[in-house]
Each structure stands twice: as structure tokens, then as C-alpha cells.
Coordinates of C-alpha atoms and ligand atoms in Angstrom, one line a residue:
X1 CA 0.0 0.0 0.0
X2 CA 1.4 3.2 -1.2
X3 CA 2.2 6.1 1.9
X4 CA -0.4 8.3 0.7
X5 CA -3.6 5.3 0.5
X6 CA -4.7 5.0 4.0
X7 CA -6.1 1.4 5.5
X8 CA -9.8 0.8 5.6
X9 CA -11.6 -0.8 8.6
X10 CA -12.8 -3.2 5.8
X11 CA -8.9 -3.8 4.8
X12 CA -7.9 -4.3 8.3
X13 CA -10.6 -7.0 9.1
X14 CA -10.1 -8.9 6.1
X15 CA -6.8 -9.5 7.5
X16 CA -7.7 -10.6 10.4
X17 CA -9.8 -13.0 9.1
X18 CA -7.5 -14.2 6.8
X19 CA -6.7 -18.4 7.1
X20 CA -3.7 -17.8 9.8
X21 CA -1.0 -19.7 7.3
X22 CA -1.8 -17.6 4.4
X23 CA -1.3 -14.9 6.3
X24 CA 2.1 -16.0 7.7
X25 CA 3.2 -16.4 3.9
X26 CA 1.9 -13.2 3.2
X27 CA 3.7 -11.3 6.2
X28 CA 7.0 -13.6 5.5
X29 CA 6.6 -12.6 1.8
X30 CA 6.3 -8.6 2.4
X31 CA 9.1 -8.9 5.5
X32 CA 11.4 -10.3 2.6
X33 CA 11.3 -7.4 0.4
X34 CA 12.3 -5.0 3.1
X35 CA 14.3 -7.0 5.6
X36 CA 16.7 -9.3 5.9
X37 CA 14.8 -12.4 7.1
X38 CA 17.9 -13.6 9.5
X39 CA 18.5 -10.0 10.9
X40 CA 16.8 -8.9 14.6
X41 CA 17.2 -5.8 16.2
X42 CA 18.0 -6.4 19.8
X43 CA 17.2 -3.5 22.0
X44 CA 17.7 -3.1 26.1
X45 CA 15.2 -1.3 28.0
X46 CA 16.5 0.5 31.7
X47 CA 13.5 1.9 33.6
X48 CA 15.5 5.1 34.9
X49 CA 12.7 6.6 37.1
X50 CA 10.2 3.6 38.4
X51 CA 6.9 3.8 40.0
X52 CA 5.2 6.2 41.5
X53 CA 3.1 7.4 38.5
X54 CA 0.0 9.5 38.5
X55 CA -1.5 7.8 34.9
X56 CA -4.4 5.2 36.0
X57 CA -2.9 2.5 33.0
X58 CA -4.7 -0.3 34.0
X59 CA -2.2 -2.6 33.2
X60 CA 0.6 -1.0 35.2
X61 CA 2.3 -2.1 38.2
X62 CA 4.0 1.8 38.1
X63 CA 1.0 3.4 38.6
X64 CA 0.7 5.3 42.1
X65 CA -2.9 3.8 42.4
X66 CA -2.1 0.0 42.9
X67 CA -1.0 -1.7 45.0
X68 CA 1.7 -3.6 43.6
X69 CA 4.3 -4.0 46.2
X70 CA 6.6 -2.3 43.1
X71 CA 9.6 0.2 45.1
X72 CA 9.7 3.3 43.7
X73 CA 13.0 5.0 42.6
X74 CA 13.7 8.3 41.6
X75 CA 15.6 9.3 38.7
X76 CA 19.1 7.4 38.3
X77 CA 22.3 9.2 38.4
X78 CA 23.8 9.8 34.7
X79 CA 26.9 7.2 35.5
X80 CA 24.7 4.4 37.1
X81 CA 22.5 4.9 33.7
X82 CA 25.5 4.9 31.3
X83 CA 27.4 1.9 33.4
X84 CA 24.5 -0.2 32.1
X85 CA 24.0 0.6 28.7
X86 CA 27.6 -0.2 28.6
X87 CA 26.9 -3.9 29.9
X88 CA 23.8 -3.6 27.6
X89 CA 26.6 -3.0 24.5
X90 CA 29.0 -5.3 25.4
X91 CA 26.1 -8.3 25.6
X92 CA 25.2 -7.4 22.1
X93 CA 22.6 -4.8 22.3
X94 CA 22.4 -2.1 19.1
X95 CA 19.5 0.4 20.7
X96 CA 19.4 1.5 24.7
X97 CA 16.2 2.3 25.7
X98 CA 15.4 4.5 29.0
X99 CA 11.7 4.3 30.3
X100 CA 10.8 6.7 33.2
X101 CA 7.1 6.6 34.8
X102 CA 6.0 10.1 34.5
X103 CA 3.4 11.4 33.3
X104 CA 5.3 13.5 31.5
X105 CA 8.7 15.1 32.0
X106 CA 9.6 18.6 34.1
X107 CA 12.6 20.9 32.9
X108 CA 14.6 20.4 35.4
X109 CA 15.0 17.2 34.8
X110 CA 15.6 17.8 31.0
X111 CA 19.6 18.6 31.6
X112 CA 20.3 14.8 33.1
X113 CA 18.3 13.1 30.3
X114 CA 20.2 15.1 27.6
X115 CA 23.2 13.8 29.5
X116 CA 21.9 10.2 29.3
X117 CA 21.5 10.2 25.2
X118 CA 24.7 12.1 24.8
X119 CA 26.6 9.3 26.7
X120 CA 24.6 6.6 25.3
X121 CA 25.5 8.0 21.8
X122 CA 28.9 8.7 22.7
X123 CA 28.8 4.7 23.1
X124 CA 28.0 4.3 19.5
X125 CA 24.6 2.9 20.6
X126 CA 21.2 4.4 19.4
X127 CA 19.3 5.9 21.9
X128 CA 15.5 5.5 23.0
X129 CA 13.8 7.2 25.7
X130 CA 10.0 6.7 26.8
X131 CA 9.3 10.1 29.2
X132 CA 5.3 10.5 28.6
X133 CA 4.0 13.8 27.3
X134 CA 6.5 16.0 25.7
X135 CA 6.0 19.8 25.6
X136 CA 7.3 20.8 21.7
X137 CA 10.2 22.5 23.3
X138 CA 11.9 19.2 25.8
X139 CA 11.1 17.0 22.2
X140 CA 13.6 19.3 20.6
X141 CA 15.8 19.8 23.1
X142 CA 16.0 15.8 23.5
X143 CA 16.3 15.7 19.2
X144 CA 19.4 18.4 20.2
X145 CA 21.0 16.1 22.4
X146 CA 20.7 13.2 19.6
X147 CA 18.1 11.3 21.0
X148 CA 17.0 8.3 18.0
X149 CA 13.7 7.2 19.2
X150 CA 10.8 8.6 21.1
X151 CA 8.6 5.6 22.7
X152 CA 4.7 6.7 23.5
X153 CA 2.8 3.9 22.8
X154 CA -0.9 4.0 21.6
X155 CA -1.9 0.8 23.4
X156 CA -5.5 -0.2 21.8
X157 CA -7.9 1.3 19.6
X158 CA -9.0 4.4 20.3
X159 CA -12.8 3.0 21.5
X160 CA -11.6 0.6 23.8
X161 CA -8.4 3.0 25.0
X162 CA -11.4 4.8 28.6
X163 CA -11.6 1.3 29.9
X164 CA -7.8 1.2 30.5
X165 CA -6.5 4.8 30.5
X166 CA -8.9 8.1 31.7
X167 CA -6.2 10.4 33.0
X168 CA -4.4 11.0 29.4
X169 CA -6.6 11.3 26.3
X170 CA -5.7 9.6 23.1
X171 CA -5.2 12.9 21.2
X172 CA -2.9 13.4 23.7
X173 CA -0.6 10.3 22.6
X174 CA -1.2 11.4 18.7
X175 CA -0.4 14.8 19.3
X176 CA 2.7 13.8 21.7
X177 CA 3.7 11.7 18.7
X178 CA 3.5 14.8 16.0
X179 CA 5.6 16.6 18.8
X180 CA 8.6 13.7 18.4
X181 CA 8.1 13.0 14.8
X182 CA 8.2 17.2 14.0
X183 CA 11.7 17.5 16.0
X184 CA 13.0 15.1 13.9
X185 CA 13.0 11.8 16.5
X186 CA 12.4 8.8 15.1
X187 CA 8.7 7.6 16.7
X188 CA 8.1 4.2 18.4
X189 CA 4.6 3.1 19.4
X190 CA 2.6 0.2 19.6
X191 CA 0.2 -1.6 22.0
X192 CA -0.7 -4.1 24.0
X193 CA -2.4 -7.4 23.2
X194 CA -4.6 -9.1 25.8
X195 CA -6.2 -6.1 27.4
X196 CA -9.8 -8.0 27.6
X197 CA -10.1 -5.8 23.4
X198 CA -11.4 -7.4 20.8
X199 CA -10.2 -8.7 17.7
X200 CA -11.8 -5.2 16.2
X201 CA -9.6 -3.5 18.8
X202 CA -6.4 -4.4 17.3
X203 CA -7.4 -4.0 14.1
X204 CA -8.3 0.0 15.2
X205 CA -5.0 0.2 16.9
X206 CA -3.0 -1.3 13.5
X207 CA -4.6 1.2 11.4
X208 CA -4.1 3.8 13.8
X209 CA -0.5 3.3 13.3
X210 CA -0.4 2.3 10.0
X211 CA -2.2 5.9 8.9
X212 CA 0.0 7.9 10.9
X213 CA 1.7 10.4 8.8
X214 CA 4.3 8.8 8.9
X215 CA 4.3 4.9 10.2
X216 CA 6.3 4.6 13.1
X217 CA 9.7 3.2 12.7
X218 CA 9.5 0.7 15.7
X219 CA 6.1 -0.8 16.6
X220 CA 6.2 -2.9 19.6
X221 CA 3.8 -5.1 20.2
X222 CA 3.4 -6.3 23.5
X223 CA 1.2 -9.4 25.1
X224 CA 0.0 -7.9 28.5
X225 CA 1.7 -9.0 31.6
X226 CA -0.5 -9.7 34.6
X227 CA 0.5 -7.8 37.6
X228 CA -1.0 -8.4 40.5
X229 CA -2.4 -5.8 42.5
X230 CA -3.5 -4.4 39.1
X231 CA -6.9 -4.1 37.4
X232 CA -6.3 -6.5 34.8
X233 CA -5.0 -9.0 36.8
X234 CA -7.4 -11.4 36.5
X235 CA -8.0 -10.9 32.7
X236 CA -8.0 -13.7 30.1
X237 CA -5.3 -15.1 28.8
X238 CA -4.5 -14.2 24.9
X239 CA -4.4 -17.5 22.8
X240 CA -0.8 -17.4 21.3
X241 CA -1.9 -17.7 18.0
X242 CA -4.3 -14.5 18.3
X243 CA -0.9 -12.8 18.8
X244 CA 0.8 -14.6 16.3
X245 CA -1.9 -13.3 13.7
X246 CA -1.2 -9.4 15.5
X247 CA 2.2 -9.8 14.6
X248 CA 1.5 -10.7 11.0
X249 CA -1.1 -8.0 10.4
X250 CA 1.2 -5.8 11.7
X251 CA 4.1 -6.3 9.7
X252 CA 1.6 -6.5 6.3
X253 CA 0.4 -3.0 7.5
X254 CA 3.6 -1.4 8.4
X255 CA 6.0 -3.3 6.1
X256 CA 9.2 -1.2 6.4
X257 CA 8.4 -1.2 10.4
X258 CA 10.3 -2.7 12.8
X259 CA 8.1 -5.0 14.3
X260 CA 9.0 -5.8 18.1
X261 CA 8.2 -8.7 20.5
X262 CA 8.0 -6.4 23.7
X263 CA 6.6 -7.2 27.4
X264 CA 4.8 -10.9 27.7
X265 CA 7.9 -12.5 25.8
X266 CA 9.1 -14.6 29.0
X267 CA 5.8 -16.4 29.5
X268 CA 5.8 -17.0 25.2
X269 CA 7.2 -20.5 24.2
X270 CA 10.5 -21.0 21.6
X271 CA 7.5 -21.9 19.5
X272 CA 5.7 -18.9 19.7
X273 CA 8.3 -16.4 19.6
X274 CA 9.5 -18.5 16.3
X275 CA 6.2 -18.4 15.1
X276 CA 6.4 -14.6 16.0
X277 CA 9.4 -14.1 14.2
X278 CA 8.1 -16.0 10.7
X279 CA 4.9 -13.7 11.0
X280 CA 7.6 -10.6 10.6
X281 CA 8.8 -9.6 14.4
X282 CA 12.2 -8.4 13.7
X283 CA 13.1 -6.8 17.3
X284 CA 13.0 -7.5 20.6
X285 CA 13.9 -6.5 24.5
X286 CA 16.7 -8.4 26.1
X287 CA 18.9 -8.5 29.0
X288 CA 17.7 -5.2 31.6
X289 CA 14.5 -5.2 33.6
X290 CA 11.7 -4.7 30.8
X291 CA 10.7 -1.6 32.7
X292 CA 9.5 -3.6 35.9
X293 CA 8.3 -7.1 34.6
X294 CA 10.7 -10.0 34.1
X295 CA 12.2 -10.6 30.4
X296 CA 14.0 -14.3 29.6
X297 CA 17.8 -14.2 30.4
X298 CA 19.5 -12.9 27.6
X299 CA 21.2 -15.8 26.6
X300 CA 18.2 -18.0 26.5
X301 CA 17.1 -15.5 24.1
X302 CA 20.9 -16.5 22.4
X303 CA 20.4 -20.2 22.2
X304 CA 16.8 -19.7 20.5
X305 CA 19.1 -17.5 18.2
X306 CA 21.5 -20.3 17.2
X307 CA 18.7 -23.0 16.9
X308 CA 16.7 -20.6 14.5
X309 CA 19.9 -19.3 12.6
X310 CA 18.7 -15.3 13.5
X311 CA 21.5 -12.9 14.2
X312 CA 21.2 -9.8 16.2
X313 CA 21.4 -7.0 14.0
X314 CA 24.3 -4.5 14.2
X315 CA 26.1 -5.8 16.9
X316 CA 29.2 -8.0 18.0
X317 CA 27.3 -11.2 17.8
X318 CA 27.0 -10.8 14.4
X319 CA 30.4 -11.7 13.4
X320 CA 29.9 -14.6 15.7
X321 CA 31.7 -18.0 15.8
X322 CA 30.8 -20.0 18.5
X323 CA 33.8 -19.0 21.0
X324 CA 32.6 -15.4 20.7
X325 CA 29.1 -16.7 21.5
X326 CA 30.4 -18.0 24.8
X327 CA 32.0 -15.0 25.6
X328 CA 29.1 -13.0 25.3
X329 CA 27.2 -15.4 27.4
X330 CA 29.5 -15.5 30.1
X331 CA 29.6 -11.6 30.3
X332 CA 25.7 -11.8 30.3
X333 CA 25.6 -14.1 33.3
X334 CA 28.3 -12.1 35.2
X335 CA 26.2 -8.9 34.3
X336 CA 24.2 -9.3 37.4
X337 CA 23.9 -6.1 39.4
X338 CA 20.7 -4.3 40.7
X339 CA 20.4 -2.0 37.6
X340 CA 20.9 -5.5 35.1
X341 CA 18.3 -8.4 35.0
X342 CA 19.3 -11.7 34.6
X343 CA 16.7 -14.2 35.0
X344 CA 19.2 -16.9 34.6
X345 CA 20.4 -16.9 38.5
Ligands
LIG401 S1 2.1 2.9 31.5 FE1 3.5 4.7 31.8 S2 2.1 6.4 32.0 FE2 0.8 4.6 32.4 S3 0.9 4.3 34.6 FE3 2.6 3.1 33.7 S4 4.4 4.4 33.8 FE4 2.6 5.7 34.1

């Protein structure tokens, strides 16, 4: 579909409806003309400033309103942020996300962040934050500083988006997103499967993103995690194929998109994820907390690698023989400090 057509709701269904392994070809088929099929983007994501949040996301342990038993921490020191987006680098990591529960960012706080992406730069990584709202002023000041990406996800469709978010409209997320895309920042945003939407849900979030101005360069698309403590604790479980099938849409919609397996990877089996990565997924999270929710050690996420012949994209692994593999590994399991997950101790 050509940048200036627009998808219909009509389009979008059809998809959905589509036999699920005709639509797998079909999403392989349009990944192969843009991507290279063998190539993922491996991004980490540091939650610099956790909990504590005045947003009433119903889905998040960081909000100030549930009781989730989550610690809140203020705003990291620049070095403690740029210590582990060096470990990030040096286990293979291309893109260093930083993900701060505000509702949206103060000034005063604009001088460390603009810190954090120049020394995350200066590290010859690509830089990602995720602050909230952005005034048009703090999105240019962070493009200044040579922040990448901006993440401010969508999360559903815009008629289902009151039952889980009432303190932030959805024009406020679109027009947060013209903010980053006008200062030049490259504009991640997604949603979240398993929300208690329906199937016409995520087809109103796809084409929300997909008739952007401009689709965003990153879409990540994330299978909720149940927190307790939260309102959608107790929701329904997502059949893995539903998501498989939101993946493929996805990457048929958006097809020069990277397409990004984000929260609710660790409970997904080497199946799925595989399954995930044939419908088009070309990115994922690995190694830091995933904001606050668990994500599988990073080199269980190597070892799927190796069995499915994918490479992380621009990164040392690439050039990998298998003693460099090993390498990496053992500096992932040693990379075990308070700021770095690993899930594999
Ligand atoms: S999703 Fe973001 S804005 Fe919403 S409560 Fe959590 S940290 Fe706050």
C-alpha cells in the first residue's frame, strides 16, 4: 500500500480473518522485500525513574494507584544509567532504551536526560527514551541532544483506549507523537495485546498506526503482563496464535516497520516467539528489567538465536563464531547487578 492510500476498517478485518497460514506467507513474503529475514534488532530497555506514576494505566504495576508492592526510585544518576548501557553493548545490544514513569517530564530534569542520550551516543549505541508527554520544546531539546527514538505507545484502539487509560486522552498520545516525529525523532509506538479488546480493537490500533503520517519506525507489540495488584489482573489469557496473527497484520500493514516482541515475551514459548518471528517480528527487548516485569535471560534468548539461525542485528554477535558466543554469554551471566536483569540466577 502506497504512503499516501490509508487502511480501511474493511482492509484491516479482512486480515484478520484471513486463514492464519496464508497470512504467515503473506507477512513472510512482504518482510522479505524489506528486511533481511535472518536479521533482529536487539534492544535493552533500563526503567531510569520507576513507579510512583499519576497515569491510571490499568495494566501497570508503576502506577501510584495499585497496590503492587513495586519500590519506587527516583531518577538514576547519569553514570549508574551509562554503566549499564555499557553492559547492555557489550552483551550485544544495538539500541538503549530509558523508560521513566512520569506522566510527563519537568525541565529540570531535561539537563540529566540530555546527558543520558549524549553518553549513550557517545557509546555508538542508538538511543531510545520513553518520558510520557512531551512539551514541543523538551522534544527538541532531547532531538538536540541526539536522541533516536521517542517511545509513547498508543496501546488499543481508540474505542476501547477509557476502559484502560482516563487520566491521558488519546489525542494526547497522537499529538505527543507529531511533537517527536516534527523535532526530527524517530517515533516508536505500539500496544498491548490481551487487554480484555477485541479482535476489532487491534485492528483500530494497527490502522491507527499504519495511517499515521508517517508509520512509526519501531512498533512494539506487547502481550500484557499480569501484575497483581493491578486491574487487569485477572484478565483472560491471549491465545498465542491471536498474537501470532497481530504480529503478521502488523508487519503486512507497516511493512518497512520494525516490528517488536515487547513485554509478555518470557511467558511466550520458543514456538511462539519463532512463530512470531516467521509472521515478521524483527526486534526485541533483552537483557535489563523490561521496565519492571521480568524478560527471559539474555542468553536463553541467544540459544533460540543459534537454533533458528537469526543474528542480532548491528552488533558484536553478528560476526559470531561460536567461541565469541560463549563469551558474550558468560559476560551476560556475570552482568548481574541491581540495575541488570538476569533471569538466569
Ligand atoms: S504505563 Fe506509563 S504512564 Fe501509564 S501508569 Fe505506567 S508508567 Fe505511568
Amino acid at each position: 500500500m502506497s504512503k499516501s492510500l490509508r487502511w480501511t476498517r474493511e482492509q484491516t478485518q479482512a486480515l484478520f480473518e484471513q486463514p492464519l497460514l496464508e497470512l504467515l506467507f503473506s507477512a513472510q513474503q512482504i518482510h522479505r522485500q524489506h528486511f533481511d529475514s535472518r536479521q533482529i534488532q536487539v534492544s535493552t530497555l533500563l526503567s531510569i525513574k520507576t513507579g510512583s506514576c499519576p497515569e491510571d494505566c490499568k495494566y501497570c504495576p508503576q502506577s501510584a494507584r495499585y497496590k503492587t508492592g513495586l519500590a519506587a526510585e527516583p531518577l538514576m544518576e547519569v553514570e549508574l544509567v551509562l554503566a549499564s548501557a555499557r553492559q547492555a553493548k557489550a552483551a550485544g545490544s544495538s539500541r538503549f532504551c530509558m523508560g521513566a514513569a512520569w506522566k510527563n517530564p519537568q525541565d529540570r530534569d531535561l539537563p540529566y536526560l540530555e546527558q543520558m542520550v549524549a553518553g549513550v551516543k557517545a557509546l555508538g549505541m542508538e538511543s531510545c527514551m520513553t518520558l510520557g508527554s512531551l512539551t514541543d520544546r523538551q522534544a527538541q531539546r532531547l532531538a538536540d541532544a541526539g536522541l533516536d527514538y521517542y517511545n509513547h505507545n498508543l496501546d488499543t484502539s481508540p474505542e476501547y483506549y477509557n476502559k484502560i487509560i482516563t487520566t491521558r486522552s488519546y489525542q494526547e498520545r497522537l499529538d505527543t507523537l507529531d511533537k517527536v516525529r516534527q523535532a526530527g525523532i524517530k517515533v516508536c509506538s505500539g500496544g498491548i495485546v490481551g487487554l480484555g479488546e477485541s479482535v476489532t480493537d487491534r485492528a483500530e490500533l494497527l490502522m491507527q498506526l499504519a495511517n499515521l503520517p508517517a508509520p512509526p519506525e519501531s512498533v512494539p507489540i506487547n502481550m500484557l503482563v499480569k501484575v497483581a495488584g493491578t486491574p487487569l489482573e485477572h484478565t483472560e489469557d491471549v491465545d498465542p496464535f491471536d498474537f501470532i496473527r497481530t504480529i503478521a497484520v502488523a508487519r503486512i500493514m507497516m511493512p518497512t516497520s520494525y516490528v517488536r516482541l515487547s513485554a509478555g515475551r518470557e511467558k511466550m514459548s520458543e514456538q511462539t516467539q519463532a512463530m512470531c518471528f516467521m509472521a515478521g517480528a524483527n526486534s526485541i527487548f533483552y537483557g535489563c528489567k523490561l521496565l519492571t516485569t521480568p524478560n527471559p535471560a539474555q542468553n536463553s534468548d541467544l540459544k533460540l538465536f543459534k537454533k533458528l539461525g537469526l543474528n542480532p542485528e548491528n552488533s558484536v554477535i553478528e560476526q559470531t563464531g561460536s567461541e565469541l558466543v560463549a563469551q558474550v554469554n558468560k559476560q551476560m551471566l556475570e552482568a548481574d547487578t541491581e540495575l541488570f536483569y538476569n533471569a538466569g540466577r
